[in-house]
CSV table of C-alpha atoms and ligand atoms in Angstrom, one decimal:
chain,number,residue,atom,x,y,z
O,1,MET,CA,106.0,103.9,114.6
O,2,ARG,CA,102.3,103.3,115.2
O,3,ILE,CA,100.3,100.8,113.2
O,4,ILE,CA,96.5,101.5,113.3
O,5,PRO,CA,94.3,98.9,111.7
O,6,ASN,CA,91.3,100.1,109.7
O,7,ASN,CA,87.9,99.8,111.3
O,8,SER,CA,86.7,97.1,108.8
O,9,GLY,CA,88.2,95.1,106.0
O,10,PRO,CA,91.9,94.8,105.3
O,11,GLY,CA,94.4,97.7,105.7
O,12,ALA,CA,96.2,99.8,108.4
O,13,ARG,CA,97.6,103.3,108.7
O,14,VAL,CA,101.3,103.6,109.7
O,15,GLU,CA,102.3,106.9,111.5
O,16,GLY,CA,105.4,108.2,113.1
O,17,ILE,CA,107.9,107.0,110.3
O,18,ASP,CA,109.7,109.1,107.6
O,19,LEU,CA,110.2,106.7,104.7
O,20,ARG,CA,113.2,108.9,103.5
O,21,ASP,CA,115.2,107.6,106.5
O,22,PRO,CA,117.0,104.3,106.2
O,23,LEU,CA,114.9,101.4,107.5
O,24,GLY,CA,116.5,99.6,110.4
O,25,ALA,CA,116.2,95.9,110.8
O,26,ASP,CA,113.5,96.1,113.5
O,27,ALA,CA,111.3,98.5,111.6
O,28,PHE,CA,111.8,96.4,108.4
O,29,ARG,CA,110.6,93.3,110.2
O,30,THR,CA,107.6,95.1,111.8
O,31,LEU,CA,106.5,96.5,108.4
O,32,LEU,CA,106.9,93.1,106.7
O,33,ARG,CA,104.8,91.4,109.3
O,34,ALA,CA,102.2,94.2,109.1
O,35,LEU,CA,102.1,93.9,105.3
O,36,GLY,CA,101.2,90.2,105.6
O,37,ARG,CA,98.8,90.8,108.4
O,38,TYR,CA,96.9,93.8,107.1
O,39,GLY,CA,97.5,93.5,103.4
O,40,VAL,CA,97.6,97.3,102.8
O,41,LEU,CA,99.7,99.9,104.6
O,42,CYS,CA,99.1,103.6,104.2
O,43,PHE,CA,101.9,106.0,105.3
O,44,PRO,CA,100.3,109.5,105.2
O,45,GLY,CA,102.2,112.7,104.7
O,46,GLN,CA,105.4,111.4,103.1
O,47,GLU,CA,107.5,113.4,100.6
O,48,LEU,CA,109.8,111.1,98.6
O,49,ASN,CA,111.5,111.5,95.3
O,50,ALA,CA,112.0,108.6,92.8
O,51,THR,CA,115.4,107.8,94.3
O,52,GLN,CA,114.0,107.7,97.9
O,53,LEU,CA,111.0,105.6,96.8
O,54,ALA,CA,113.3,103.1,95.0
O,55,ALA,CA,115.5,102.9,98.1
O,56,TYR,CA,112.5,102.2,100.4
O,57,ALA,CA,110.8,99.7,98.1
O,58,GLY,CA,114.1,98.0,97.2
O,59,ARG,CA,114.7,97.0,100.9
O,60,PHE,CA,111.9,94.5,100.4
O,61,GLY,CA,113.1,92.8,97.2
O,62,THR,CA,114.2,93.4,93.6
O,63,LEU,CA,112.2,96.1,91.8
O,64,GLU,CA,110.5,95.2,88.5
O,65,VAL,CA,110.9,97.2,85.3
O,66,ASN,CA,107.4,97.1,83.7
O,67,VAL,CA,107.1,95.1,80.4
O,68,ALA,CA,105.8,98.2,78.6
O,69,ASN,CA,108.9,100.1,79.7
O,70,LEU,CA,107.0,103.4,79.4
O,71,PHE,CA,106.7,106.4,81.6
O,72,HIS,CA,109.4,105.9,84.1
O,73,ALA,CA,111.1,108.5,86.3
O,74,GLU,CA,114.3,109.9,84.8
O,75,GLY,CA,117.2,107.6,85.7
O,76,HIS,CA,114.8,105.1,87.4
O,77,PRO,CA,113.3,102.6,85.0
O,78,GLU,CA,111.9,100.8,88.1
O,79,ILE,CA,109.8,103.8,89.2
O,80,MET,CA,106.8,104.2,86.9
O,81,HIS,CA,104.6,107.3,86.5
O,82,LEU,CA,100.8,106.7,86.7
O,83,SER,CA,99.0,109.7,85.4
O,84,ASN,CA,96.4,111.3,83.2
O,85,MET,CA,98.4,114.5,83.0
O,86,LYS,CA,100.2,115.9,79.9
O,87,ASP,CA,103.2,118.2,79.4
O,88,ALA,CA,103.1,121.5,77.5
O,89,ASP,CA,103.4,119.6,74.2
O,90,GLY,CA,100.4,117.4,74.9
O,91,LYS,CA,102.6,114.4,75.7
O,92,MET,CA,101.2,112.0,78.4
O,93,LEU,CA,103.3,112.1,81.6
O,94,GLY,CA,102.3,108.6,82.7
O,95,LEU,CA,100.3,105.5,82.1
O,96,ASN,CA,96.7,106.6,82.4
O,97,ASP,CA,94.8,103.3,82.8
O,98,ALA,CA,97.0,101.2,85.1
O,99,GLY,CA,95.2,98.5,87.0
O,100,GLN,CA,91.6,99.5,86.1
O,101,GLY,CA,90.0,96.2,86.8
O,102,TRP,CA,90.4,93.6,89.6
O,103,HIS,CA,93.8,91.8,89.4
O,104,THR,CA,97.0,90.8,91.2
O,105,ASP,CA,100.1,92.3,89.8
O,106,MET,CA,102.6,89.7,88.3
O,107,SER,CA,100.3,86.7,88.8
O,108,TYR,CA,101.0,86.2,85.1
O,109,SER,CA,104.7,85.7,85.8
O,110,LYS,CA,106.6,82.7,87.0
O,111,ASP,CA,108.3,85.0,89.5
O,112,ILE,CA,105.5,86.7,91.4
O,113,ALA,CA,105.5,90.1,93.2
O,114,LEU,CA,105.5,90.6,96.9
O,115,ALA,CA,104.2,94.1,97.0
O,116,ASN,CA,103.6,97.4,95.3
O,117,VAL,CA,104.5,100.8,96.7
O,118,LEU,CA,102.6,103.9,95.3
O,119,HIS,CA,103.2,107.5,96.3
O,120,ALA,CA,100.6,110.2,95.5
O,121,LYS,CA,101.9,113.5,94.2
O,122,THR,CA,98.6,114.8,92.7
O,123,VAL,CA,95.2,113.5,93.6
O,124,PRO,CA,92.0,114.3,91.6
O,125,THR,CA,89.2,115.9,93.7
O,126,ARG,CA,85.6,116.9,93.0
O,127,ASP,CA,83.4,118.8,95.5
O,128,GLY,CA,86.0,118.4,98.2
O,129,HIS,CA,86.2,114.6,97.8
O,130,SER,CA,89.2,112.6,96.4
O,131,LEU,CA,88.7,110.5,93.3
O,132,GLY,CA,90.6,107.6,91.8
O,133,ASP,CA,90.5,105.3,94.8
O,134,THR,CA,92.5,102.1,94.8
O,135,GLN,CA,90.5,99.2,96.1
O,136,PHE,CA,91.6,96.0,97.8
O,137,ARG,CA,90.2,92.6,98.6
O,138,ASP,CA,91.5,90.4,101.4
O,139,MET,CA,92.5,87.0,99.9
O,140,HIS,CA,93.4,85.5,103.3
O,141,ALA,CA,89.8,85.9,104.4
O,142,ALA,CA,88.5,84.9,101.0
O,143,TYR,CA,90.4,81.6,101.3
O,144,GLU,CA,89.3,81.0,104.9
O,145,ASP,CA,85.6,81.4,104.1
O,146,LEU,CA,85.6,79.0,101.2
O,147,PRO,CA,83.4,75.9,101.9
O,148,ASP,CA,85.6,72.8,102.8
O,149,GLU,CA,84.3,71.0,99.8
O,150,VAL,CA,85.7,73.7,97.5
O,151,LYS,CA,89.0,73.8,99.4
O,152,GLN,CA,89.4,70.1,99.1
O,153,ARG,CA,88.5,70.1,95.4
O,154,LEU,CA,91.0,72.8,94.5
O,155,GLU,CA,93.8,71.9,96.8
O,156,GLY,CA,96.9,71.3,94.7
O,157,ARG,CA,95.3,72.6,91.5
O,158,VAL,CA,96.8,75.2,89.3
O,159,ALA,CA,95.3,77.8,87.0
O,160,VAL,CA,96.8,79.4,83.8
O,161,HIS,CA,97.4,83.2,84.2
O,162,ASP,CA,97.9,85.3,81.0
O,163,PHE,CA,99.3,88.8,80.9
O,164,GLU,CA,97.5,89.4,77.6
O,165,LYS,CA,94.0,88.9,79.2
O,166,PHE,CA,94.2,92.1,81.3
O,167,TRP,CA,96.2,94.0,78.7
O,168,ASP,CA,93.5,93.4,76.1
O,169,MET,CA,90.7,94.3,78.6
O,170,MET,CA,92.5,97.7,79.1
O,171,ARG,CA,93.0,98.2,75.3
O,172,VAL,CA,89.3,98.2,74.5
O,173,ARG,CA,88.5,100.8,77.1
O,174,PRO,CA,87.7,104.3,75.7
O,175,GLY,CA,90.7,106.5,75.4
O,176,SER,CA,93.2,103.7,75.8
O,177,ILE,CA,96.6,104.4,74.3
O,178,ARG,CA,97.8,100.8,74.6
O,179,GLY,CA,98.6,99.0,71.3
O,180,PRO,CA,98.4,95.3,70.9
O,181,LEU,CA,101.3,93.5,72.6
O,182,THR,CA,104.2,93.0,70.2
O,183,PRO,CA,105.5,89.5,69.6
O,184,GLU,CA,108.6,90.5,71.6
O,185,GLN,CA,106.5,91.6,74.6
O,186,LYS,CA,104.4,88.5,74.4
O,187,ALA,CA,107.5,86.3,74.2
O,188,LYS,CA,108.6,87.9,77.5
O,189,LYS,CA,105.3,87.2,79.2
O,190,PRO,CA,104.1,83.7,78.2
O,191,PRO,CA,101.1,82.3,80.1
O,192,VAL,CA,102.1,80.6,83.4
O,193,GLU,CA,100.5,78.2,85.9
O,194,GLN,CA,99.9,79.4,89.4
O,195,PRO,CA,98.6,77.4,92.4
O,196,ILE,CA,95.0,78.4,93.2
O,197,PHE,CA,95.8,78.3,96.9
O,198,ARG,CA,99.2,79.6,97.9
O,199,VAL,CA,100.9,79.6,101.3
O,200,HIS,CA,101.7,83.3,102.1
O,201,PRO,CA,105.4,83.6,102.8
O,202,VAL,CA,105.0,86.0,105.7
O,203,THR,CA,101.9,84.7,107.5
O,204,GLY,CA,102.3,81.0,106.6
O,205,GLN,CA,98.6,80.9,105.9
O,206,ARG,CA,96.8,79.9,102.7
O,207,VAL,CA,95.5,82.6,100.4
O,208,LEU,CA,93.2,82.5,97.4
O,209,TYR,CA,95.6,83.3,94.6
O,210,CYS,CA,93.3,83.4,91.6
O,211,ASN,CA,92.2,86.8,90.2
O,212,PRO,CA,89.8,87.8,87.4
O,213,GLY,CA,92.4,90.0,85.7
O,214,TYR,CA,94.7,87.2,84.7
O,215,ALA,CA,93.3,83.7,85.6
O,216,MET,CA,92.1,82.0,82.4
O,217,ARG,CA,91.4,78.3,83.2
O,218,ILE,CA,92.0,75.6,85.7
O,219,VAL,CA,94.4,73.0,84.4
O,220,GLY,CA,93.1,69.5,84.1
O,221,MET,CA,89.4,70.5,84.5
O,222,ASP,CA,86.8,70.2,81.8
O,223,PRO,CA,86.5,73.7,80.3
O,224,VAL,CA,82.8,74.2,81.3
O,225,GLU,CA,83.6,73.1,84.8
O,226,SER,CA,86.7,75.3,84.9
O,227,ASP,CA,84.7,78.4,83.7
O,228,ALA,CA,82.0,77.7,86.3
O,229,MET,CA,84.6,77.3,89.1
O,230,LEU,CA,86.5,80.5,88.2
O,231,ASP,CA,83.2,82.4,88.0
O,232,TYR,CA,82.3,81.1,91.5
O,233,LEU,CA,85.8,82.1,92.9
O,234,PHE,CA,85.6,85.5,91.3
O,235,LYS,CA,82.1,86.1,92.8
O,236,HIS,CA,83.1,84.7,96.2
O,237,GLN,CA,86.1,87.1,96.5
O,238,ALA,CA,83.9,90.1,95.4
O,239,GLN,CA,81.9,90.1,98.6
O,240,ALA,CA,81.8,93.5,100.3
O,241,LYS,CA,83.2,92.1,103.6
O,242,TYR,CA,86.7,91.6,101.9
O,243,LEU,CA,86.8,95.2,100.5
O,244,HIS,CA,88.9,98.2,101.5
O,245,SER,CA,88.8,101.4,99.3
O,246,HIS,CA,91.8,103.7,99.8
O,247,HIS,CA,90.8,107.4,99.4
O,248,TRP,CA,94.0,109.1,98.3
O,249,SER,CA,95.6,112.2,99.8
O,250,VAL,CA,98.6,113.9,98.4
O,251,GLY,CA,101.7,112.5,100.2
O,252,ASP,CA,100.2,109.1,100.9
O,253,VAL,CA,102.6,106.2,100.4
O,254,LEU,CA,100.5,103.0,99.9
O,255,MET,CA,102.2,99.6,100.1
O,256,TRP,CA,100.1,96.5,99.4
O,257,ASP,CA,100.6,92.8,99.6
O,258,ASN,CA,100.3,91.3,96.1
O,259,ILE,CA,100.0,87.8,97.4
O,260,GLY,CA,97.3,88.3,100.0
O,261,THR,CA,95.2,90.9,98.2
O,262,THR,CA,93.8,91.7,94.8
O,263,HIS,CA,93.3,95.4,93.7
O,264,ASN,CA,91.5,97.7,91.3
O,265,ALA,CA,92.1,101.3,90.4
O,266,VAL,CA,88.8,103.2,90.2
O,267,ALA,CA,88.5,105.3,87.0
O,268,ASP,CA,86.0,107.8,88.2
O,269,TYR,CA,87.9,111.0,87.3
O,270,GLY,CA,88.0,113.0,84.1
O,271,ALA,CA,90.8,114.2,81.9
O,272,ASP,CA,91.0,117.5,83.6
O,273,GLU,CA,91.0,116.0,87.1
O,274,HIS,CA,94.6,115.3,87.5
O,275,ARG,CA,96.3,112.3,89.1
O,276,PHE,CA,100.1,111.7,89.4
O,277,ILE,CA,101.5,108.8,91.3
O,278,LEU,CA,104.9,107.2,91.5
O,279,ARG,CA,104.9,103.4,91.5
O,280,ALA,CA,107.4,100.7,92.4
O,281,GLN,CA,106.8,97.0,92.2
O,282,ILE,CA,108.7,94.6,94.5
O,283,MET,CA,109.3,91.1,93.3
O,284,ALA,CA,109.1,88.3,95.8
O,285,SER,CA,112.8,87.7,95.6
O,286,LEU,CA,113.7,87.2,99.3
O,287,ASP,CA,113.1,84.6,102.0
O,288,TYR,CA,110.2,86.5,103.7
O,289,GLY,CA,109.4,83.7,106.1
O,290,ALA,CA,112.9,84.0,107.6
O,291,LEU,CA,112.9,87.8,107.5
O,292,ALA,CA,109.6,88.1,109.3
O,293,ALA,CA,110.4,85.5,112.0
L,301,SIN,C1,98.1,99.5,89.9
L,301,SIN,O1,97.4,98.5,89.7
L,301,SIN,O2,99.3,99.3,90.1
L,301,SIN,C2,97.6,100.9,89.8
L,301,SIN,C3,96.8,101.3,91.0
L,301,SIN,C4,96.3,102.7,91.0
L,301,SIN,O3,96.7,103.5,90.1
L,301,SIN,O4,95.4,103.1,91.8
């Protein structure tokens, strides 16, 4: 297995591994450490079905079943389909607007996510270029670069994160098929408090854990001050030096760290430019510090 860091920003490419094969203890540790260090790992040229993807992702923790419980692979509620494609009867084959806006998956949940694993089966292209990038920002570096005064002011502070914030942002976008959250769905996802700075379980370093998709307000701060501080943190993390854009190819498996990065799915492709991706989400359910040691 070879791990080749990207030239700039977060991310690395992992070659010489077939993810259909069982992952030995050494390879597992190497990949876990690489996930913490690089934030985004691309495994090109893979060919996994839903069962194999669930087996690989499931090595890293419990797999989440999405609250919307829509568009999953047959027999695998933990493997979601992200797609703008339709079947012969015009029925959507997948969720067509997942993650279109900067966010961190599961920051709205008491139990947070370690990582996501996506596998591209169909990638939209135009004039020979792939569309529908997934973009990432490095929250280790964003924390490091904060002025000491801001670090001191926010150390130990928590922010409220709300699932409904991002859901409603998606709902108002043209072509969205999302309805309002039902009372049952809302009851399953009440707002939660998250530390603004979190110690990453693999690297042991602090990350900025406060994303524009879900963070609503800083607890115990005057609302005007809280809005201004969140605005500052969101602008700070949006600097180009923290960015990596993944240009998809068919066969890519992309695994990203949901604690040390934020991400955004770029909606730059049309209805007839087809995208089909399998997605698993890994909850932070294991002792990663011990596993990475
Ligand atoms: C996601 O946020 O999980 C979706 C990312 C993508 O479709 O590129």
